[in-house]
Coordinates of N, CA, C and O in Angstrom, one line a residue:
M1 N 38.1 1.0 12.8 CA 38.8 -0.2 12.4 C 38.0 -1.5 12.9 O 38.0 -2.5 12.2
R2 N 37.5 -1.4 14.1 CA 36.7 -2.5 14.6 C 35.5 -2.9 13.7 O 35.2 -4.1 13.5
R3 N 34.9 -1.9 13.2 CA 33.7 -2.1 12.3 C 34.1 -2.9 11.1 O 33.4 -3.8 10.7
Y4 N 35.2 -2.5 10.5 CA 35.6 -3.2 9.3 C 36.1 -4.7 9.6 O 35.8 -5.6 8.8
L5 N 36.7 -4.9 10.7 CA 37.1 -6.2 11.1 C 35.9 -7.0 11.4 O 35.8 -8.2 11.1
A6 N 34.8 -6.4 12.0 CA 33.6 -7.1 12.3 C 32.9 -7.5 11.0 O 32.4 -8.7 10.9
I7 N 32.9 -6.7 10.0 CA 32.3 -7.0 8.7 C 33.1 -8.2 8.0 O 32.5 -9.1 7.5
A8 N 34.4 -8.1 8.1 CA 35.2 -9.2 7.5 C 34.9 -10.5 8.2 O 34.8 -11.6 7.6
L9 N 34.8 -10.5 9.6 CA 34.5 -11.7 10.3 C 33.2 -12.2 10.0 O 33.0 -13.4 9.9
D10 N 32.2 -11.3 9.9 CA 30.8 -11.8 9.5 C 30.8 -12.5 8.1 O 30.2 -13.6 8.0
G11 N 31.5 -11.9 7.2 CA 31.6 -12.6 5.9 C 32.3 -13.9 5.9 O 31.9 -14.9 5.3
Y12 N 33.4 -13.9 6.6 CA 34.2 -15.2 6.7 C 33.4 -16.3 7.4 O 33.4 -17.4 7.0
L13 N 32.8 -15.9 8.6 CA 32.0 -16.9 9.3 C 30.8 -17.4 8.5 O 30.5 -18.6 8.5
C14 N 30.2 -16.6 7.7 CA 29.0 -17.0 6.9 C 29.5 -17.9 5.8 O 28.9 -19.0 5.6
L15 N 30.5 -17.6 5.1 CA 31.0 -18.4 4.0 C 31.6 -19.7 4.5 O 31.4 -20.8 3.9
L16 N 32.2 -19.7 5.7 CA 32.8 -20.9 6.3 C 31.6 -21.9 6.7 O 31.7 -23.1 6.4
A17 N 30.6 -21.4 7.3 CA 29.5 -22.2 7.7 C 28.7 -22.7 6.5 O 28.4 -23.9 6.5
A18 N 28.5 -21.9 5.5 CA 27.8 -22.4 4.3 C 28.7 -23.4 3.6 O 28.2 -24.4 3.1
G19 N 30.0 -23.2 3.5 CA 30.9 -24.2 2.9 C 30.8 -25.6 3.6 O 30.8 -26.6 3.0
L20 N 30.8 -25.5 5.0 CA 30.8 -26.7 5.8 C 29.5 -27.5 5.6 O 29.4 -28.7 5.6
L21 N 28.4 -26.7 5.5 CA 27.1 -27.3 5.4 C 26.9 -28.0 4.0 O 26.2 -29.0 3.9
T22 N 27.5 -27.4 3.0 CA 27.2 -27.9 1.6 C 28.4 -28.8 1.1 O 28.3 -29.3 0.0
R23 N 29.4 -28.9 1.9 CA 30.6 -29.7 1.4 C 30.3 -31.1 0.9 O 30.7 -31.6 -0.1
P24 N 29.4 -31.9 1.7 CA 29.2 -33.3 1.2 C 28.4 -33.3 -0.1 O 28.5 -34.3 -0.9
Y25 N 27.7 -32.2 -0.5 CA 26.8 -32.3 -1.7 C 27.5 -31.6 -2.9 O 27.1 -31.9 -4.0
V26 N 28.5 -30.8 -2.7 CA 29.1 -30.1 -3.8 C 29.9 -31.0 -4.7 O 29.9 -30.9 -5.9
H27 N 30.6 -32.0 -4.1 CA 31.4 -32.9 -4.9 C 30.6 -33.7 -5.9 O 31.0 -34.1 -6.9
A28 N 29.4 -34.0 -5.5 CA 28.5 -34.9 -6.3 C 27.8 -34.1 -7.4 O 27.2 -34.7 -8.3
A29 N 27.7 -32.8 -7.3 CA 27.0 -31.9 -8.2 C 27.9 -31.3 -9.3 O 29.1 -31.3 -9.1
E30 N 27.3 -31.0 -10.4 CA 28.0 -30.3 -11.4 C 28.3 -28.8 -10.9 O 27.8 -28.4 -9.9
T31 N 29.2 -28.1 -11.7 CA 29.7 -26.8 -11.2 C 28.5 -25.8 -11.0 O 28.5 -25.1 -10.0
G32 N 27.6 -25.7 -11.9 CA 26.5 -24.7 -11.8 C 25.7 -25.0 -10.5 O 25.3 -24.1 -9.8
R33 N 25.4 -26.2 -10.4 CA 24.5 -26.6 -9.2 C 25.3 -26.4 -7.9 O 24.7 -26.1 -6.9
A34 N 26.6 -26.7 -7.9 CA 27.4 -26.5 -6.7 C 27.5 -25.0 -6.3 O 27.4 -24.8 -5.1
V35 N 27.5 -24.1 -7.2 CA 27.5 -22.7 -6.9 C 26.1 -22.4 -6.2 O 26.1 -21.7 -5.1
V36 N 25.0 -22.8 -6.7 CA 23.7 -22.6 -6.1 C 23.6 -23.2 -4.7 O 23.1 -22.7 -3.8
L37 N 24.2 -24.5 -4.6 CA 24.1 -25.2 -3.3 C 24.9 -24.4 -2.3 O 24.6 -24.5 -1.1
T38 N 25.9 -23.7 -2.6 CA 26.7 -22.9 -1.7 C 26.1 -21.5 -1.5 O 26.1 -21.0 -0.3
A39 N 25.6 -20.9 -2.5 CA 25.1 -19.5 -2.4 C 23.8 -19.4 -1.6 O 23.6 -18.5 -0.8
L40 N 22.9 -20.4 -1.7 CA 21.7 -20.3 -1.0 C 21.8 -20.4 0.5 O 21.3 -19.5 1.2
P41 N 22.6 -21.4 1.0 CA 22.8 -21.4 2.5 C 23.6 -20.1 2.9 O 23.3 -19.6 4.0
A42 N 24.5 -19.6 2.1 CA 25.2 -18.4 2.5 C 24.3 -17.2 2.7 O 24.4 -16.4 3.6
L43 N 23.3 -17.1 1.7 CA 22.3 -16.0 1.9 C 21.4 -16.2 3.1 O 21.1 -15.2 3.8
V44 N 21.0 -17.4 3.4 CA 20.2 -17.7 4.6 C 20.9 -17.4 5.8 O 20.5 -16.7 6.8
L45 N 22.2 -17.9 5.9 CA 23.0 -17.6 7.1 C 23.3 -16.1 7.2 O 23.3 -15.6 8.4
S46 N 23.5 -15.4 6.1 CA 23.7 -14.0 6.2 C 22.5 -13.3 6.8 O 22.6 -12.4 7.6
F47 N 21.3 -13.7 6.3 CA 20.1 -13.1 6.8 C 19.9 -13.3 8.3 O 19.6 -12.4 9.1
V48 N 20.2 -14.6 8.7 CA 20.0 -14.9 10.2 C 21.0 -14.1 11.0 O 20.7 -13.6 12.0
N49 N 22.3 -14.0 10.5 CA 23.3 -13.3 11.2 C 23.1 -11.8 11.3 O 23.1 -11.2 12.3
Q50 N 22.8 -11.2 10.1 CA 22.7 -9.8 10.0 C 21.4 -9.2 10.5 O 21.3 -8.1 10.9
V51 N 20.3 -10.0 10.4 CA 19.0 -9.4 10.7 C 18.5 -10.0 12.0 O 18.2 -9.3 13.0
L52 N 18.3 -11.3 12.1 CA 17.7 -11.9 13.3 C 18.6 -11.8 14.5 O 18.2 -11.5 15.6
L53 N 19.9 -12.1 14.4 CA 20.8 -12.0 15.5 C 21.0 -10.6 16.0 O 21.0 -10.3 17.2
T54 N 21.0 -9.7 15.0 CA 21.2 -8.2 15.4 C 19.9 -7.7 16.0 O 20.0 -6.9 17.0
A55 N 18.7 -8.2 15.6 CA 17.5 -7.8 16.3 C 17.5 -8.3 17.7 O 16.9 -7.7 18.6
A56 N 18.0 -9.5 17.9 CA 18.0 -10.1 19.3 C 19.0 -9.5 20.2 O 18.7 -9.2 21.4
V57 N 20.2 -9.3 19.8 CA 21.3 -8.9 20.7 C 22.0 -7.6 20.3 O 23.1 -7.3 20.8
R58 N 21.5 -6.9 19.3 CA 22.1 -5.6 18.8 C 23.4 -5.8 18.1 O 24.2 -4.8 18.0
A59 N 23.8 -7.0 17.7 CA 25.0 -7.2 17.0 C 25.0 -8.5 16.3 O 24.4 -9.5 16.7
S60 N 25.7 -8.6 15.2 CA 25.9 -9.9 14.5 C 27.1 -10.6 15.1 O 27.7 -10.1 16.1
A61 N 27.4 -11.8 14.6 CA 28.5 -12.6 15.3 C 29.8 -11.8 15.2 O 30.5 -11.8 16.2
G62 N 30.2 -11.3 14.1 CA 31.4 -10.5 14.0 C 31.5 -9.3 14.9 O 32.5 -9.0 15.5
K63 N 30.3 -8.6 15.0 CA 30.3 -7.4 15.8 C 30.3 -7.8 17.3 O 30.9 -7.1 18.1
L64 N 29.7 -9.0 17.7 CA 29.9 -9.4 19.1 C 31.3 -9.7 19.4 O 31.8 -9.3 20.5
I65 N 32.0 -10.4 18.5 CA 33.4 -10.7 18.8 C 34.3 -9.4 18.9 O 35.1 -9.3 19.8
M66 N 34.0 -8.4 18.1 CA 34.8 -7.2 18.1 C 34.2 -6.1 19.1 O 34.8 -5.0 19.2
G67 N 33.2 -6.4 19.8 CA 32.7 -5.4 20.8 C 32.0 -4.2 20.2 O 32.1 -3.1 20.7
V68 N 31.2 -4.4 19.1 CA 30.5 -3.3 18.4 C 29.0 -3.6 18.5 O 28.6 -4.8 18.4
R69 N 28.2 -2.6 18.7 CA 26.7 -2.8 18.7 C 26.1 -1.9 17.7 O 26.6 -0.9 17.3
V70 N 24.9 -2.3 17.3 CA 24.1 -1.5 16.3 C 23.0 -0.8 17.0 O 22.3 -1.5 17.8
I71 N 22.9 0.5 16.8 CA 21.8 1.3 17.5 C 21.0 2.1 16.4 O 21.5 2.3 15.4
G72 N 19.8 2.4 16.8 CA 19.0 3.3 16.0 C 19.3 4.8 16.4 O 19.5 5.1 17.5
L73 N 19.2 5.6 15.4 CA 19.4 7.1 15.6 C 18.1 7.7 15.7 O 17.1 7.3 15.1
P74 N 17.9 8.8 16.4 CA 18.9 9.6 17.2 C 19.0 9.3 18.6 O 19.8 9.8 19.4
D75 N 18.2 8.3 19.1 CA 18.1 8.1 20.6 C 18.7 6.8 21.1 O 18.4 6.3 22.2
A76 N 19.6 6.1 20.3 CA 20.3 4.9 20.7 C 19.3 3.8 21.0 O 19.6 2.9 21.8
R77 N 18.2 3.7 20.3 CA 17.2 2.7 20.6 C 17.6 1.4 19.9 O 18.5 1.4 19.0
R78 N 16.9 0.3 20.2 CA 17.2 -1.0 19.6 C 16.7 -0.9 18.1 O 15.6 -0.4 17.9
P79 N 17.4 -1.4 17.2 CA 17.0 -1.3 15.8 C 15.8 -2.2 15.5 O 15.6 -3.3 16.1
G80 N 14.9 -1.7 14.6 CA 13.7 -2.4 14.2 C 14.0 -3.4 13.2 O 15.0 -3.4 12.4
L81 N 13.1 -4.4 13.0 CA 13.3 -5.5 12.1 C 13.3 -5.0 10.6 O 14.1 -5.4 9.8
G82 N 12.4 -4.0 10.4 CA 12.3 -3.4 9.0 C 13.6 -2.7 8.7 O 14.1 -2.8 7.5
Q83 N 14.2 -1.9 9.6 CA 15.5 -1.3 9.4 C 16.6 -2.3 9.1 O 17.4 -2.0 8.2
L84 N 16.6 -3.4 9.9 CA 17.6 -4.4 9.7 C 17.5 -5.1 8.3 O 18.5 -5.3 7.7
I85 N 16.3 -5.4 7.9 CA 16.1 -6.0 6.6 C 16.5 -5.0 5.5 O 17.2 -5.4 4.5
R86 N 16.2 -3.8 5.6 CA 16.5 -2.8 4.6 C 18.1 -2.6 4.5 O 18.7 -2.6 3.4
R87 N 18.7 -2.6 5.7 CA 20.2 -2.6 5.7 C 20.8 -3.8 5.1 O 21.8 -3.7 4.4
W88 N 20.3 -5.0 5.4 CA 20.8 -6.2 4.8 C 20.7 -6.2 3.3 O 21.6 -6.6 2.6
L89 N 19.5 -5.8 2.8 CA 19.3 -5.8 1.3 C 20.2 -4.8 0.7 O 20.7 -5.0 -0.4
Y90 N 20.4 -3.6 1.3 CA 21.2 -2.6 0.8 C 22.7 -3.1 0.7 O 23.4 -2.9 -0.3
G91 N 23.1 -3.9 1.7 CA 24.4 -4.4 1.7 C 24.6 -5.5 0.6 O 25.7 -5.5 0.0
L92 N 23.6 -6.3 0.4 CA 23.7 -7.3 -0.7 C 23.8 -6.6 -2.0 O 24.4 -7.1 -2.9
A93 N 23.0 -5.5 -2.2 CA 23.0 -4.9 -3.5 C 24.3 -4.0 -3.7 O 24.8 -3.9 -4.9
R94 N 24.8 -3.4 -2.7 CA 25.9 -2.5 -2.9 C 27.3 -3.1 -2.8 O 28.2 -2.7 -3.5
L95 N 27.4 -4.2 -2.0 CA 28.7 -4.8 -1.8 C 29.3 -5.3 -3.1 O 30.5 -5.0 -3.4
P96 N 28.6 -6.0 -4.0 CA 29.2 -6.4 -5.2 C 29.6 -5.3 -6.2 O 30.5 -5.4 -7.1
L97 N 29.0 -4.1 -6.0 CA 29.3 -3.0 -6.9 C 30.4 -2.0 -6.3 O 30.6 -1.0 -6.9
Q98 N 31.0 -2.3 -5.2 CA 32.0 -1.5 -4.6 C 33.1 -1.1 -5.6 O 33.5 0.1 -5.6
P99 N 33.7 -2.0 -6.3 CA 34.7 -1.6 -7.3 C 34.2 -0.6 -8.3 O 34.9 0.4 -8.6
W100 N 33.0 -0.7 -8.7 CA 32.4 0.2 -9.7 C 32.3 1.6 -9.0 O 32.6 2.6 -9.7
Y101 N 31.8 1.7 -7.8 CA 31.7 3.0 -7.1 C 33.0 3.7 -6.9 O 33.1 4.9 -6.9
R102 N 34.1 2.9 -6.7 CA 35.4 3.5 -6.4 C 36.1 4.0 -7.7 O 36.8 4.9 -7.7
L103 N 35.8 3.3 -8.9 CA 36.4 3.7 -10.1 C 35.8 4.9 -10.8 O 36.5 5.6 -11.5
R104 N 34.5 5.0 -10.7 CA 33.8 6.1 -11.5 C 34.0 7.4 -10.7 O 34.0 7.4 -9.5
P105 N 34.0 8.5 -11.4 CA 34.1 9.8 -10.7 C 32.8 10.1 -10.0 O 31.7 9.8 -10.5
R106 N 32.9 10.7 -8.8 CA 31.8 11.0 -8.0 C 31.2 12.4 -8.4 O 32.0 13.4 -8.4
P107 N 29.9 12.5 -8.6 CA 29.3 13.8 -8.8 C 29.2 14.6 -7.5 O 29.2 13.9 -6.4
A108 N 29.2 15.9 -7.5 CA 29.1 16.6 -6.3 C 27.7 16.5 -5.7 O 26.7 16.6 -6.4
R109 N 27.7 16.1 -4.4 CA 26.4 16.0 -3.8 C 25.8 17.4 -3.5 O 26.6 18.3 -3.2
P110 N 24.5 17.5 -3.5 CA 23.9 18.8 -3.0 C 24.2 18.9 -1.6 O 24.0 18.0 -0.8
G111 N 24.7 20.1 -1.2 CA 25.1 20.4 0.2 C 26.4 19.8 0.6 O 26.7 19.8 1.8
A112 N 27.2 19.3 -0.3 CA 28.5 18.8 0.0 C 29.4 19.9 0.5 O 29.3 21.0 0.0
R113 N 30.3 19.6 1.4 CA 31.2 20.6 2.0 C 32.3 20.9 1.0 O 33.0 20.0 0.5
R114 N 32.5 22.1 0.7 CA 33.6 22.5 -0.2 C 34.8 23.1 0.6 O 34.6 23.6 1.7
P115 N 36.0 23.0 0.1 CA 37.1 23.5 0.8 C 36.9 25.0 1.0 O 36.4 25.8 0.2
G116 N 37.2 25.5 2.2 CA 37.1 26.9 2.6 C 35.8 27.3 3.2 O 35.6 28.4 3.6
V117 N 34.8 26.4 3.1 CA 33.5 26.6 3.7 C 33.4 26.0 5.0 O 33.6 24.8 5.2
P118 N 33.1 26.8 6.1 CA 33.0 26.2 7.4 C 31.9 25.1 7.6 O 30.9 25.2 6.8
R119 N 32.1 24.2 8.5 CA 31.1 23.2 8.8 C 29.9 23.9 9.4 O 30.0 24.8 10.2
P120 N 28.7 23.3 9.2 CA 27.5 23.9 9.8 C 27.5 23.5 11.3 O 28.2 22.6 11.8
A121 N 26.7 24.3 12.1 CA 26.6 24.0 13.5 C 25.9 22.8 13.9 O 25.1 22.3 13.0
Y122 N 26.1 22.3 15.1 CA 25.3 21.1 15.5 C 23.8 21.4 15.5 O 23.4 22.6 15.7
G123 N 23.0 20.4 15.4 CA 21.6 20.6 15.4 C 21.0 20.6 14.0 O 19.8 20.6 13.8
Q124 N 21.8 20.8 13.0 CA 21.3 20.9 11.6 C 21.2 19.5 11.1 O 21.9 18.6 11.6
P125 N 20.3 19.2 10.1 CA 20.2 17.8 9.6 C 21.5 17.3 9.1 O 22.3 18.0 8.4
G126 N 21.7 16.0 9.4 CA 22.9 15.3 9.0 C 24.1 15.6 9.8 O 25.2 15.1 9.5
I127 N 24.0 16.3 10.9 CA 25.1 16.6 11.8 C 24.9 15.7 13.1 O 23.9 15.6 13.6
A128 N 26.1 15.2 13.5 CA 26.0 14.4 14.7 C 25.6 15.2 15.9 O 26.1 16.3 16.1
Q129 N 24.7 14.7 16.7 CA 24.2 15.4 17.9 C 25.1 15.1 19.1 O 25.5 14.0 19.3
P130 N 25.3 16.1 19.9 CA 26.1 15.9 21.2 C 25.3 15.0 22.1 O 24.1 15.0 22.2
G131 N 26.0 14.1 22.7 CA 25.4 13.1 23.6 C 25.1 11.8 23.0 O 24.9 10.8 23.7
V132 N 24.9 11.7 21.7 CA 24.7 10.4 21.1 C 26.0 9.7 20.8 O 26.9 10.3 20.3
P133 N 26.1 8.4 21.2 CA 27.4 7.8 21.0 C 27.9 7.8 19.5 O 27.1 7.6 18.7
Q134 N 29.1 8.1 19.3 CA 29.7 8.2 18.0 C 30.5 7.0 17.7 O 31.1 6.4 18.5
P135 N 30.5 6.6 16.4 CA 31.3 5.5 16.0 C 32.8 5.7 16.2 O 33.2 6.9 16.2
E136 N 33.6 4.6 16.4 CA 35.0 4.7 16.6 C 35.6 5.5 15.4 O 35.4 5.1 14.2
G137 N 36.4 6.5 15.6 CA 37.1 7.2 14.6 C 36.3 8.1 13.8 O 36.7 8.6 12.7
S138 N 35.0 8.4 14.2 CA 34.2 9.3 13.4 C 34.5 10.8 13.7 O 35.0 11.1 14.8
R139 N 34.1 11.6 12.8 CA 34.2 13.1 13.0 C 32.9 13.7 13.1 O 31.9 13.2 12.5
P140 N 32.7 14.7 14.0 CA 31.4 15.3 14.1 C 31.0 15.8 12.7 O 31.8 16.4 12.0
G141 N 29.7 15.6 12.4 CA 29.2 16.1 11.1 C 29.5 15.1 9.9 O 29.1 15.4 8.8
S142 N 30.1 14.0 10.2 CA 30.4 13.0 9.1 C 29.2 12.2 8.8 O 28.6 11.5 9.6
M143 N 28.8 12.3 7.5 CA 27.6 11.5 7.1 C 28.0 10.1 6.7 O 27.2 9.2 6.5
A144 N 29.3 9.8 6.5 CA 29.8 8.5 6.1 C 29.5 7.5 7.1 O 29.4 6.3 6.8
D145 N 29.4 7.8 8.4 CA 29.2 6.8 9.4 C 27.7 6.5 9.6 O 27.4 5.6 10.3
D146 N 26.8 7.3 9.0 CA 25.4 7.0 9.1 C 25.0 5.9 8.2 O 25.5 5.8 7.0
D147 N 24.2 5.0 8.6 CA 23.8 3.9 7.8 C 22.5 4.3 7.0 O 21.8 5.2 7.3
V148 N 22.3 3.6 5.9 CA 21.2 3.9 5.0 C 19.8 3.7 5.7 O 18.9 4.4 5.4
A149 N 19.8 2.8 6.7 CA 18.5 2.6 7.4 C 18.3 3.4 8.7 O 17.5 3.1 9.5
G150 N 19.2 4.4 8.9 CA 19.1 5.1 10.2 C 19.7 4.4 11.4 O 19.3 4.6 12.5
L151 N 20.7 3.6 11.1 CA 21.4 2.9 12.2 C 22.8 3.3 12.2 O 23.4 3.9 11.3
R152 N 23.5 3.0 13.3 CA 24.9 3.3 13.5 C 25.5 2.2 14.3 O 24.9 1.6 15.2
Q153 N 26.8 2.0 14.1 CA 27.6 1.0 14.8 C 28.5 1.8 15.8 O 29.2 2.7 15.4
V154 N 28.4 1.4 17.1 CA 29.2 2.0 18.1 C 29.8 1.0 19.0 O 29.4 -0.2 19.0
R155 N 30.9 1.4 19.7 CA 31.5 0.5 20.6 C 30.6 0.1 21.8 O 29.9 1.0 22.3
R156 N 30.7 -1.1 22.3 CA 29.8 -1.5 23.4 C 30.0 -0.7 24.6 O 29.0 -0.3 25.3
G157 N 31.2 -0.3 25.0 CA 31.5 0.5 26.1 C 30.9 1.9 26.0 O 30.4 2.4 27.0
D158 N 31.0 2.5 24.9 CA 30.4 3.8 24.7 C 28.9 3.8 24.8 O 28.3 4.7 25.4
L159 N 28.3 2.7 24.3 CA 26.8 2.6 24.4 C 26.4 2.4 25.8 O 25.5 3.0 26.3
R160 N 27.1 1.6 26.6 CA 26.8 1.3 28.0 C 26.9 2.6 28.8 O 26.1 3.0 29.6
T161 N 28.0 3.4 28.6 CA 28.2 4.7 29.2 C 27.1 5.7 28.9 O 26.5 6.3 29.8
Y162 N 26.7 5.7 27.7 CA 25.7 6.6 27.2 C 24.3 6.3 27.9 O 23.6 7.1 28.4
L163 N 24.0 5.0 27.9 CA 22.7 4.6 28.4 C 22.7 4.8 29.9 O 21.6 5.2 30.5
R164 N 23.8 4.6 30.6 CA 23.9 4.9 32.1 C 23.7 6.4 32.3 O 23.0 6.8 33.3
S165 N 24.3 7.2 31.5 CA 24.1 8.7 31.7 C 22.7 9.1 31.5 O 22.2 10.0 32.1
V166 N 22.1 8.6 30.4 CA 20.7 8.9 30.2 C 19.8 8.5 31.3 O 18.9 9.2 31.7
A167 N 20.0 7.3 31.8 CA 19.2 6.8 33.0 C 19.4 7.7 34.2 O 18.5 8.0 34.9
A168 N 20.6 8.1 34.5 CA 20.9 8.9 35.6 C 20.3 10.3 35.4 O 19.8 10.9 36.4
H169 N 20.3 10.8 34.2 CA 19.7 12.1 34.0 C 18.2 12.1 34.1 O 17.6 13.0 34.5
A170 N 17.6 11.0 33.7 CA 16.2 10.8 33.7 C 15.7 10.7 35.2 O 14.6 11.1 35.5
S171 N 16.5 10.1 36.0 CA 16.0 9.9 37.4 C 16.2 11.1 38.3 O 15.7 11.2 39.4
V172 N 16.9 12.1 37.8 CA 17.1 13.3 38.6 C 16.0 14.3 38.4 O 15.2 14.4 37.6

């Protein structure tokens, strides 16, 4: 739930900031130009928030407020700039199409789990590994929580505990 609230906060903060920046100019412009005047700063602010801020502190503004961090898989490393840019572009392309994806019937994925078939064991591709922090509310083996760029969102406390345990294990 935190992840979804963080996404909503990111969107709200981005649109609020873009609206405040362009407010003096929108009233003087015609409708088409006003949309461009608001959309361009919104894209720039979105990029700064989702890519640059996440690269610097492992979280965007909404994720910082909600206590969520972005990590790279499988070793909880800091996300790379290329991964963050790919994730941002994917979000821009997929977000407007969400209603379309929900309305059309889904084809069966290769390797999709069918009722009555047991889940594969840990260690197989696409399966959550023991010891790696899991997102809030995730199920082991769930591919829905994996990001397109090989990133994952986890609670800050879980990440801190995981990194402490890795450091303690490495020093032994």
